[in-house]
Steps between C-alpha positions, in 0.01 A plus 500: 500500500333831416125504446391701196234768529291484184220722372189290569194471271253773603224462244406300195580775247790665685842425350718776642521767765746724676662511842326792667720481809707266712339475840823350636850624421789306350665300776199505734403187687147393412256243632310243294191658337602851610427756221826592325397701193196656336414391147297740291315381191245662272224367723616521861786525747593196707745447783710192423607286797837343563516132389743421783667647807850645478704786358354696207705565185332736250563443128245736342480866599186694583320610185635213291257328263482127562330198343290246684737228620809723482749485788522833681695399807630220721488401863817357645430262790640656815576370847390836637124516546308792358387754758188384673182691444441756774283374783148637493453799723306448819139570425385836625154527654253611235420819685870601493608363162571752227336410167722385213440732205609453138696794352220586255242495779720721718539757221124517442429516873749783544358697207140452615586542872349164594595336831617151394437366850128530420528311169428126469783327314399226254850406388690193615537501879283811518727724289320823407481537122431808290154362424424488875585869540289584195204306641534708816490817291194370317320436831461837675403352838837326524724795414738614774687819416853545630625836626677719241865413439779731382523524123743253348805645324466531124677216323809602305492461123732243338817637348481562126204565273418135427545154643463178306398163634443177313141377514462183703378185327166534678459864397588414138239224502240733653571756227467235228171368636347846542594594145370165374173559684451843341591376152309172489173575683209736435500644851209705628416609854161547665447662841258483790510579870413303811372611839733322744286573809367146544842335470662753732223451758538123472876517541471739795251272673681171450867584439616418855309172517612411147867550586462315829342205319709489182827675608481732201343842442182542297598724210317638199667269250313186607170680430623603156620149420162355604310771309711440188430127512125560525517741204709252299242232565225731378701609194731207408625671183710726724676190634590387147803558278581514130726235348550568130152505350346306790332611822617290796243490780666442836282329760730574791586820683870581540504858626819703460568765764745770392777566753742792480860409586826691485581315177167564331141382489439128552168318476490190722202273431240365743421164344141373517410805704132405488577214739662727759335662801548867591769401753679272253503776241644752747769256612590405144523862385717594798732205442532566125557873550770451764681235295479713185658795681764274660592342161384158618215442257522247218413560133226236521323721754498790251339315210164348413275786609157547337417846642701766684428754773729797555475750785635843417312634800776401740712771335217755506378459141148634446454359150706319240474276193674168576689323222398147405714206607496275187366245428236617749230716345404714801648667808326676790646815652429597862563855617521714809194519724389861538207647691280682251148647494254269326122490465312231691118504513505859368728606786863613471711284730871433549618152402841329459516456124742316274534534124522166318660453158473201270736482204395232252595365158229626266586226249333252733284698742226735384429824683171366635669199662775716647256751651275229644803317639614812685146570623493146642823566690358830630184321616699233685720758672206712610313191623775278643248261651443380143862384492444288810179351360639478143189657347 
């Protein structure tokens, strides 16, 4: 008897979605729990596993809109076993193994002429992510320039003057939320800058030992998460939200970390981030980012944030004004680290500087609170020992 493949529940408020793609083709033999199709909703993309082993029969085409619980296919029990998963390749000695590089990381490395063999990968199984290449660019002592390569051929233009493509459910939802944010909040942005010398020196000194001990790289984001938590503790109004005519004070710290994926921006949430160590934060961020990009993150992991951090610096942004992520009332923007001349003790010196931007809802947060909040973050970043001592 055929086993039905139904659209599973993927979130409390999600009632429908669309079939983004069939991972397996009609007639393929599949194994139990092997991903067979990708479901896209307004909140996330999820790979849906096979409920049984056997022969796949597709009933709903790619792009079709489907309801939760709707049957989209069947699996006919088959005497023929599905092809076994390929045996793992014999492990290559570390000195000879070529690094596994994500496509986005490879593009950035090629453009910036960075030798990926010198980059520490923080993805699953050591995969080099785009963020890892960017961190290498942001740390001059770790840059390894590749020899010039022949210019790539210019891409051909598509035929015709226009092409049309239906917006995905996720992109439609992103557009709705951004418009809602602009229309329903009194957004204002304040700026500051931070000298990243102390953090970069700390990372340079302990990065190898940190990775050896915790099996994950020490990035910038864990410092920003810790600094944000300290600033939120000092200025709890920034960790609040508006509900009708009431101010809801939130005594927990769920920090959203914006992740750019091929399908749009997602904001996975680090829950109770104040209880996490630097290593736990780095591991959690890496796991969330990889699963978001691989369409394996659940809607529950994208909700419930109290404050968000977004890093436009990985794309080279020098300054920007982030858009609020309602119902949150503030968002912190990180930017590219650039060496610039600054004055220290009446002397002009070169320091790695980063512009910081805080967009906040002026209905709830006054300018004084916003400025002091950002100054607190700056102080924590420039004196990272304060993060360790929580002072």
